[in-house]
mmCIF file of C-alpha atoms in Angstrom:
data_model
loop_
_atom_site.group_PDB
_atom_site.id
_atom_site.type_symbol
_atom_site.label_atom_id
_atom_site.label_comp_id
_atom_site.label_asym_id
_atom_site.label_seq_id
_atom_site.Cartn_x
_atom_site.Cartn_y
_atom_site.Cartn_z
ATOM 1 C CA UNK A 1 0.001 -0.010 -0.003
ATOM 2 C CA UNK A 2 1.103 3.570 -0.286
ATOM 3 C CA UNK A 3 0.542 7.113 -1.462
ATOM 4 C CA UNK A 4 0.389 8.098 -5.128
ATOM 5 C CA UNK A 5 0.688 11.418 -6.987
ATOM 6 C CA UNK A 6 2.344 13.469 -4.259
ATOM 7 C CA UNK A 7 2.929 16.624 -6.301
ATOM 8 C CA UNK A 8 4.999 19.633 -5.225
ATOM 9 C CA UNK A 9 7.449 22.277 -6.383
ATOM 10 C CA UNK A 10 10.802 22.580 -4.617
ATOM 11 C CA UNK A 11 12.293 26.069 -4.940
ATOM 12 C CA UNK A 12 15.711 27.147 -3.715
ATOM 13 C CA UNK A 13 17.791 30.243 -4.371
ATOM 14 C CA UNK A 14 21.462 31.020 -4.682
ATOM 15 C CA UNK A 15 21.767 34.753 -4.393
ATOM 16 C CA UNK A 16 19.338 36.226 -6.876
ATOM 17 C CA UNK A 17 19.188 33.055 -9.004
ATOM 18 C CA UNK A 18 16.243 30.664 -8.514
ATOM 19 C CA UNK A 19 16.216 26.917 -9.124
ATOM 20 C CA UNK A 20 13.104 24.718 -9.394
ATOM 21 C CA UNK A 21 12.250 21.042 -9.287
ATOM 22 C CA UNK A 22 8.582 20.133 -9.720
ATOM 23 C CA UNK A 23 7.977 16.429 -9.158
ATOM 24 C CA UNK A 24 5.321 13.767 -8.653
ATOM 25 C CA UNK A 25 6.157 11.042 -6.125
ATOM 26 C CA UNK A 26 4.578 7.626 -5.512
ATOM 27 C CA UNK A 27 5.779 5.664 -2.474
ATOM 28 C CA UNK A 28 4.626 2.122 -1.665
ATOM 29 C CA UNK A 29 5.447 -0.027 1.372
ATOM 30 C CA UNK A 30 5.207 -3.686 2.233
ATOM 31 C CA UNK A 31 5.092 -4.457 5.957
ATOM 32 C CA UNK A 32 6.525 -7.464 7.798
ATOM 33 C CA UNK A 33 3.060 -8.641 8.828
ATOM 34 C CA UNK A 34 -0.378 -8.606 7.264
ATOM 35 C CA UNK A 35 -2.524 -8.216 10.400
ATOM 36 C CA UNK A 36 -4.212 -5.154 8.915
ATOM 37 C CA UNK A 37 -5.542 -7.326 6.083
ATOM 38 C CA UNK A 38 -6.346 -10.477 8.052
ATOM 39 C CA UNK A 39 -7.407 -9.137 11.470
ATOM 40 C CA UNK A 40 -8.169 -5.448 10.911
ATOM 41 C CA UNK A 41 -5.316 -4.588 13.300
ATOM 42 C CA UNK A 42 -3.790 -1.306 12.125
ATOM 43 C CA UNK A 43 -1.083 -0.993 14.803
ATOM 44 C CA UNK A 44 1.764 -1.395 12.278
ATOM 45 C CA UNK A 45 0.209 0.663 9.480
ATOM 46 C CA UNK A 46 1.893 3.927 8.635
ATOM 47 C CA UNK A 47 -0.954 6.130 7.339
ATOM 48 C CA UNK A 48 -0.666 7.193 3.710
ATOM 49 C CA UNK A 49 -1.042 10.808 4.915
ATOM 50 C CA UNK A 50 2.090 10.280 7.006
ATOM 51 C CA UNK A 51 3.896 8.924 3.936
ATOM 52 C CA UNK A 52 2.960 12.081 2.052
ATOM 53 C CA UNK A 53 4.184 14.326 4.883
ATOM 54 C CA UNK A 54 7.502 12.458 5.127
ATOM 55 C CA UNK A 55 8.124 12.993 1.404
ATOM 56 C CA UNK A 56 7.435 16.718 1.762
ATOM 57 C CA UNK A 57 9.645 17.025 4.842
ATOM 58 C CA UNK A 58 12.517 15.241 3.116
ATOM 59 C CA UNK A 59 12.153 17.626 0.151
ATOM 60 C CA UNK A 60 12.338 20.542 2.563
ATOM 61 C CA UNK A 61 15.316 19.240 4.566
ATOM 62 C CA UNK A 62 17.408 17.536 1.867
ATOM 63 C CA UNK A 63 16.364 19.359 -1.297
ATOM 64 C CA UNK A 64 16.358 17.462 -4.607
ATOM 65 C CA UNK A 65 19.905 17.326 -5.957
ATOM 66 C CA UNK A 66 18.796 14.611 -8.446
ATOM 67 C CA UNK A 67 15.598 12.628 -8.816
ATOM 68 C CA UNK A 68 17.482 9.417 -8.102
ATOM 69 C CA UNK A 69 19.063 10.722 -4.886
ATOM 70 C CA UNK A 70 15.698 11.939 -3.673
ATOM 71 C CA UNK A 71 14.162 8.507 -4.287
ATOM 72 C CA UNK A 72 17.089 6.939 -2.432
ATOM 73 C CA UNK A 73 16.587 9.357 0.494
ATOM 74 C CA UNK A 74 12.907 8.311 0.748
ATOM 75 C CA UNK A 75 13.716 4.601 0.692
ATOM 76 C CA UNK A 76 16.430 4.934 3.281
ATOM 77 C CA UNK A 77 14.231 6.997 5.559
ATOM 78 C CA UNK A 78 11.493 4.381 5.725
ATOM 79 C CA UNK A 79 13.988 1.543 6.142
ATOM 80 C CA UNK A 80 15.841 3.217 8.999
ATOM 81 C CA UNK A 81 12.821 4.745 10.750
ATOM 82 C CA UNK A 82 10.222 1.957 10.741
ATOM 83 C CA UNK A 83 11.075 -1.598 11.762
ATOM 84 C CA UNK A 84 7.816 -2.959 10.360
ATOM 85 C CA UNK A 85 8.720 -1.946 6.773
ATOM 86 C CA UNK A 86 9.973 -4.965 4.814
ATOM 87 C CA UNK A 87 10.086 -3.323 1.374
ATOM 88 C CA UNK A 88 9.830 0.193 -0.009
ATOM 89 C CA UNK A 89 9.542 1.404 -3.574
ATOM 90 C CA UNK A 90 9.545 5.049 -4.645
ATOM 91 C CA UNK A 91 8.788 6.476 -8.091
ATOM 92 C CA UNK A 92 9.702 10.108 -8.869
ATOM 93 C CA UNK A 93 8.726 11.943 -12.037
ATOM 94 C CA UNK A 94 9.861 15.419 -13.009
ATOM 95 C CA UNK A 95 7.906 18.224 -14.697
ATOM 96 C CA UNK A 96 10.117 19.450 -17.574
ATOM 97 C CA UNK A 97 10.736 23.067 -16.643
ATOM 98 C CA UNK A 98 13.675 24.673 -18.443
ATOM 99 C CA UNK A 99 15.284 27.985 -17.602
ATOM 100 C CA UNK A 100 14.098 30.720 -19.925
ATOM 101 C CA UNK A 101 16.696 32.476 -22.051
ATOM 102 C CA UNK A 102 16.446 35.938 -23.535
ATOM 103 C CA UNK A 103 18.900 36.634 -26.375
ATOM 104 C CA UNK A 104 21.009 33.724 -25.131
ATOM 105 C CA UNK A 105 21.135 35.025 -21.567
ATOM 106 C CA UNK A 106 19.678 32.670 -18.895
ATOM 107 C CA UNK A 107 16.946 34.296 -16.831
ATOM 108 C CA UNK A 108 17.473 34.293 -13.084
ATOM 109 C CA UNK A 109 13.918 33.306 -12.095
ATOM 110 C CA UNK A 110 11.795 32.504 -15.186
ATOM 111 C CA UNK A 111 11.181 29.081 -16.715
ATOM 112 C CA UNK A 112 9.382 27.518 -19.675
ATOM 113 C CA UNK A 113 7.680 24.152 -19.933
ATOM 114 C CA UNK A 114 9.554 22.158 -22.601
ATOM 115 C CA UNK A 115 8.060 18.706 -23.302
ATOM 116 C CA UNK A 116 11.286 17.117 -24.582
ATOM 117 C CA UNK A 117 10.613 13.910 -22.706
ATOM 118 C CA UNK A 118 9.714 13.398 -19.059
ATOM 119 C CA UNK A 119 12.444 12.182 -16.682
ATOM 120 C CA UNK A 120 11.579 9.619 -14.023
ATOM 121 C CA UNK A 121 13.281 7.186 -11.681
ATOM 122 C CA UNK A 122 12.511 4.356 -9.218
ATOM 123 C CA UNK A 123 14.350 3.173 -6.132
ATOM 124 C CA UNK A 124 13.445 0.014 -4.248
ATOM 125 C CA UNK A 125 14.851 -1.868 -1.303
ATOM 126 C CA UNK A 126 14.061 -4.980 0.692
ATOM 127 C CA UNK A 127 15.198 -5.141 4.298
ATOM 128 C CA UNK A 128 18.688 -6.668 4.420
ATOM 129 C CA UNK A 129 18.832 -6.356 0.643
ATOM 130 C CA UNK A 130 20.590 -3.987 -1.781
ATOM 131 C CA UNK A 131 19.167 -0.652 -2.837
ATOM 132 C CA UNK A 132 18.340 -0.873 -6.527
ATOM 133 C CA UNK A 133 17.869 2.189 -8.735
ATOM 134 C CA UNK A 134 16.101 2.501 -12.094
ATOM 135 C CA UNK A 135 15.777 5.610 -14.250
ATOM 136 C CA UNK A 136 14.123 6.533 -17.494
ATOM 137 C CA UNK A 137 12.534 8.896 -19.954
ATOM 138 C CA UNK A 138 8.982 8.770 -21.259
ATOM 139 C CA UNK A 139 6.665 10.704 -23.571
ATOM 140 C CA UNK A 140 9.621 11.505 -25.836
ATOM 141 C CA UNK A 141 8.111 12.162 -29.281
ATOM 142 C CA UNK A 142 10.399 11.587 -32.219
ATOM 143 C CA UNK A 143 9.978 11.803 -35.990
ATOM 144 C CA UNK A 144 12.049 11.454 -39.131
ATOM 145 C CA UNK A 145 10.447 12.134 -42.457
ATOM 146 C CA UNK A 146 12.535 9.745 -44.586
ATOM 147 C CA UNK A 147 15.195 7.024 -44.280
ATOM 148 C CA UNK A 148 12.575 4.568 -43.038
ATOM 149 C CA UNK A 149 10.754 1.692 -44.698
ATOM 150 C CA UNK A 150 8.998 -1.620 -44.055
ATOM 151 C CA UNK A 151 9.401 -4.454 -46.565
ATOM 152 C CA UNK A 152 9.557 -8.224 -46.754
ATOM 153 C CA UNK A 153 7.100 -8.834 -43.938
ATOM 154 C CA UNK A 154 4.867 -11.891 -43.503
ATOM 155 C CA UNK A 155 1.827 -11.826 -45.821
ATOM 156 C CA UNK A 156 -1.352 -13.884 -46.050
ATOM 157 C CA UNK A 157 -4.964 -13.464 -47.126
ATOM 158 C CA UNK A 158 -5.550 -10.873 -44.376
ATOM 159 C CA UNK A 159 -2.657 -8.602 -45.389
ATOM 160 C CA UNK A 160 -3.628 -5.225 -46.860
ATOM 161 C CA UNK A 161 -0.580 -3.176 -45.861
ATOM 162 C CA UNK A 162 1.602 -2.299 -48.880
ATOM 163 C CA UNK A 163 5.397 -2.508 -48.708
ATOM 164 C CA UNK A 164 7.088 0.860 -48.349
ATOM 165 C CA UNK A 165 10.658 1.856 -49.117
ATOM 166 C CA UNK A 166 10.223 5.438 -47.904
ATOM 167 C CA UNK A 167 7.905 6.443 -45.113
ATOM 168 C CA UNK A 168 7.691 8.693 -42.074
ATOM 169 C CA UNK A 169 8.922 7.064 -38.869
ATOM 170 C CA UNK A 170 7.223 8.649 -35.862
ATOM 171 C CA UNK A 171 6.605 7.452 -32.365
ATOM 172 C CA UNK A 172 6.430 8.138 -28.667
ATOM 173 C CA UNK A 173 9.308 6.537 -26.787
ATOM 174 C CA UNK A 174 9.469 5.027 -23.296
ATOM 175 C CA UNK A 175 12.903 4.017 -22.019
ATOM 176 C CA UNK A 176 13.754 2.548 -18.610
ATOM 177 C CA UNK A 177 17.110 1.256 -17.474
ATOM 178 C CA UNK A 178 18.607 -0.378 -14.389
ATOM 179 C CA UNK A 179 21.821 0.601 -12.654
ATOM 180 C CA UNK A 180 21.850 -2.593 -10.657
ATOM 181 C CA UNK A 181 23.045 -2.118 -7.088
ATOM 182 C CA UNK A 182 23.206 1.548 -6.158
ATOM 183 C CA UNK A 183 26.614 3.239 -6.404
ATOM 184 C CA UNK A 184 27.886 6.792 -6.313
ATOM 185 C CA UNK A 185 26.837 7.700 -9.864
ATOM 186 C CA UNK A 186 26.482 11.131 -11.455
ATOM 187 C CA UNK A 187 22.808 10.549 -12.239
ATOM 188 C CA UNK A 188 22.279 13.848 -14.076
ATOM 189 C CA UNK A 189 25.243 13.259 -16.370
ATOM 190 C CA UNK A 190 24.204 9.673 -17.147
ATOM 191 C CA UNK A 191 20.576 10.636 -17.857
ATOM 192 C CA UNK A 192 21.625 13.400 -20.256
ATOM 193 C CA UNK A 193 24.084 11.017 -21.963
ATOM 194 C CA UNK A 194 21.370 8.364 -22.475
ATOM 195 C CA UNK A 195 18.953 10.912 -23.907
ATOM 196 C CA UNK A 196 21.692 11.989 -26.304
ATOM 197 C CA UNK A 197 22.293 8.351 -27.311
ATOM 198 C CA UNK A 198 18.558 7.869 -27.991
ATOM 199 C CA UNK A 199 18.505 10.848 -30.367
ATOM 200 C CA UNK A 200 21.735 9.779 -32.106
ATOM 201 C CA UNK A 201 20.557 6.231 -32.679
ATOM 202 C CA UNK A 202 17.083 7.271 -33.836
ATOM 203 C CA UNK A 203 18.181 9.955 -36.276
ATOM 204 C CA UNK A 204 21.600 8.852 -37.485
ATOM 205 C CA UNK A 205 24.284 11.320 -38.713
ATOM 206 C CA UNK A 206 22.880 14.869 -39.157
ATOM 207 C CA UNK A 207 23.966 15.197 -42.773
ATOM 208 C CA UNK A 208 22.512 11.923 -44.096
ATOM 209 C CA UNK A 209 20.558 10.063 -41.401
ATOM 210 C CA UNK A 210 20.437 6.296 -41.104
ATOM 211 C CA UNK A 211 17.982 3.899 -42.739
ATOM 212 C CA UNK A 212 15.509 2.079 -40.489
ATOM 213 C CA UNK A 213 14.028 -1.149 -41.941
ATOM 214 C CA UNK A 214 11.516 -1.413 -39.052
ATOM 215 C CA UNK A 215 10.467 0.056 -35.727
ATOM 216 C CA UNK A 216 11.888 -3.096 -34.116
ATOM 217 C CA UNK A 217 15.348 -2.520 -35.570
ATOM 218 C CA UNK A 218 15.286 1.110 -34.440
ATOM 219 C CA UNK A 219 14.425 0.039 -30.894
ATOM 220 C CA UNK A 220 17.349 -2.417 -30.855
ATOM 221 C CA UNK A 221 19.748 0.157 -32.284
ATOM 222 C CA UNK A 222 18.854 2.572 -29.499
ATOM 223 C CA UNK A 223 19.466 -0.078 -26.859
ATOM 224 C CA UNK A 224 22.773 -1.232 -28.345
ATOM 225 C CA UNK A 225 24.021 2.347 -28.663
ATOM 226 C CA UNK A 226 23.231 3.065 -25.003
ATOM 227 C CA UNK A 227 24.858 -0.170 -23.759
ATOM 228 C CA UNK A 228 27.986 0.607 -25.754
ATOM 229 C CA UNK A 229 28.261 4.235 -24.605
ATOM 230 C CA UNK A 230 27.036 4.060 -20.969
ATOM 231 C CA UNK A 231 28.725 1.317 -18.942
ATOM 232 C CA UNK A 232 26.653 2.020 -15.803
ATOM 233 C CA UNK A 233 23.495 0.698 -17.484
ATOM 234 C CA UNK A 234 22.880 -3.022 -16.861
ATOM 235 C CA UNK A 235 19.460 -3.682 -18.387
ATOM 236 C CA UNK A 236 17.443 -1.398 -20.652
ATOM 237 C CA UNK A 237 13.812 -1.552 -21.762
ATOM 238 C CA UNK A 238 12.555 0.463 -24.735
ATOM 239 C CA UNK A 239 8.956 0.748 -25.926
ATOM 240 C CA UNK A 240 8.118 2.692 -29.094
ATOM 241 C CA UNK A 241 4.448 3.444 -29.630
ATOM 242 C CA UNK A 242 4.067 4.163 -33.338
ATOM 243 C CA UNK A 243 2.219 6.975 -35.054
ATOM 244 C CA UNK A 244 1.435 6.327 -38.722
ATOM 245 C CA UNK A 245 0.725 8.957 -41.360
ATOM 246 C CA UNK A 246 -1.339 8.381 -44.495
ATOM 247 C CA UNK A 247 -0.917 10.427 -47.641
ATOM 248 C CA UNK A 248 -4.117 12.328 -48.492
ATOM 249 C CA UNK A 249 -5.602 11.358 -51.863
ATOM 250 C CA UNK A 250 -6.185 14.649 -53.711
ATOM 251 C CA UNK A 251 -6.995 13.283 -57.144
ATOM 252 C CA UNK A 252 -10.645 14.364 -56.875
ATOM 253 C CA UNK A 253 -9.351 17.887 -56.136
ATOM 254 C CA UNK A 254 -7.270 17.878 -59.309
ATOM 255 C CA UNK A 255 -3.971 17.746 -57.421
ATOM 256 C CA UNK A 256 -1.059 15.347 -57.150
ATOM 257 C CA UNK A 257 -0.034 14.830 -53.537
ATOM 258 C CA UNK A 258 3.475 13.398 -53.407
ATOM 259 C CA UNK A 259 3.841 12.921 -49.637
ATOM 260 C CA UNK A 260 3.316 16.616 -49.020
ATOM 261 C CA UNK A 261 0.046 16.487 -47.053
ATOM 262 C CA UNK A 262 -0.490 13.599 -44.626
ATOM 263 C CA UNK A 263 -2.873 12.851 -41.803
ATOM 264 C CA UNK A 264 -1.985 10.924 -38.628
ATOM 265 C CA UNK A 265 -3.696 7.611 -37.878
ATOM 266 C CA UNK A 266 -4.630 8.136 -34.235
ATOM 267 C CA UNK A 267 -5.939 4.624 -33.412
ATOM 268 C CA UNK A 268 -5.226 1.812 -33.452
ATOM 269 C CA UNK A 269 -1.471 2.343 -33.202
ATOM 270 C CA UNK A 270 1.395 -0.111 -33.246
ATOM 271 C CA UNK A 271 3.841 -0.724 -30.444
ATOM 272 C CA UNK A 272 7.290 -2.325 -30.353
ATOM 273 C CA UNK A 273 9.055 -3.312 -27.137
ATOM 274 C CA UNK A 274 12.325 -4.973 -26.203
ATOM 275 C CA UNK A 275 14.368 -5.522 -23.049
ATOM 276 C CA UNK A 276 18.086 -6.013 -23.466
ATOM 277 C CA UNK A 277 20.768 -6.605 -20.858
ATOM 278 C CA UNK A 278 24.459 -7.333 -20.514
ATOM 279 C CA UNK A 279 25.632 -10.958 -20.127
#
């Protein structure tokens, strides 16, 4: 049991300069007994309102240096404070505020919401077990308008999809990775490096791109690129929810539409997923 969607903004200042972290936290506990379920005895139950207040107090006292460290702080607090807690799991998700710039000059206290992918992390620990940390990025929308196709697929009497040598590849990406046992990592640096690897593997070189024969191959290329470039990552999961675009037939309007006007196919949409880990 636990408390979901604990939302708050943590503000701190250094001189005149302001810094913000707006997050959503979910914290779940498993207790050493189950008397509250079997007998209605609540003596070991930490109220979910107390869980919420602990999260807010830790944000006040410790600040949020990184999402991962804040999740670790929450896990360690419950493990060291309450004997009846056998397992704790904390999920932290960040609102993507970015410092506003005016003519290239960073503003001291103004920010803009930039949906370039949402950062999240998880930390979990069993009593007498290691602290394990996961991190990720979700709702990252990507598109390339060429260098993508889909050919040679299985066909039968139900197949209506034509083969395509040149199509738009567009999707919403979810990526989650495991660090294994927690160590003293630079979580911000690693997260930024992984996001950079995702964009590099998806797009290819900026002057020519890289051909994608399928969404599946693109997913695997992203994973392989990250595992090659970021040694701290042990296991990585990638899900790519696909958005398809159909060319509008304009013959009845007396026009030839050569992939210049397209409409998105909202539903149903395809999805490709893969989990890959080191030996």
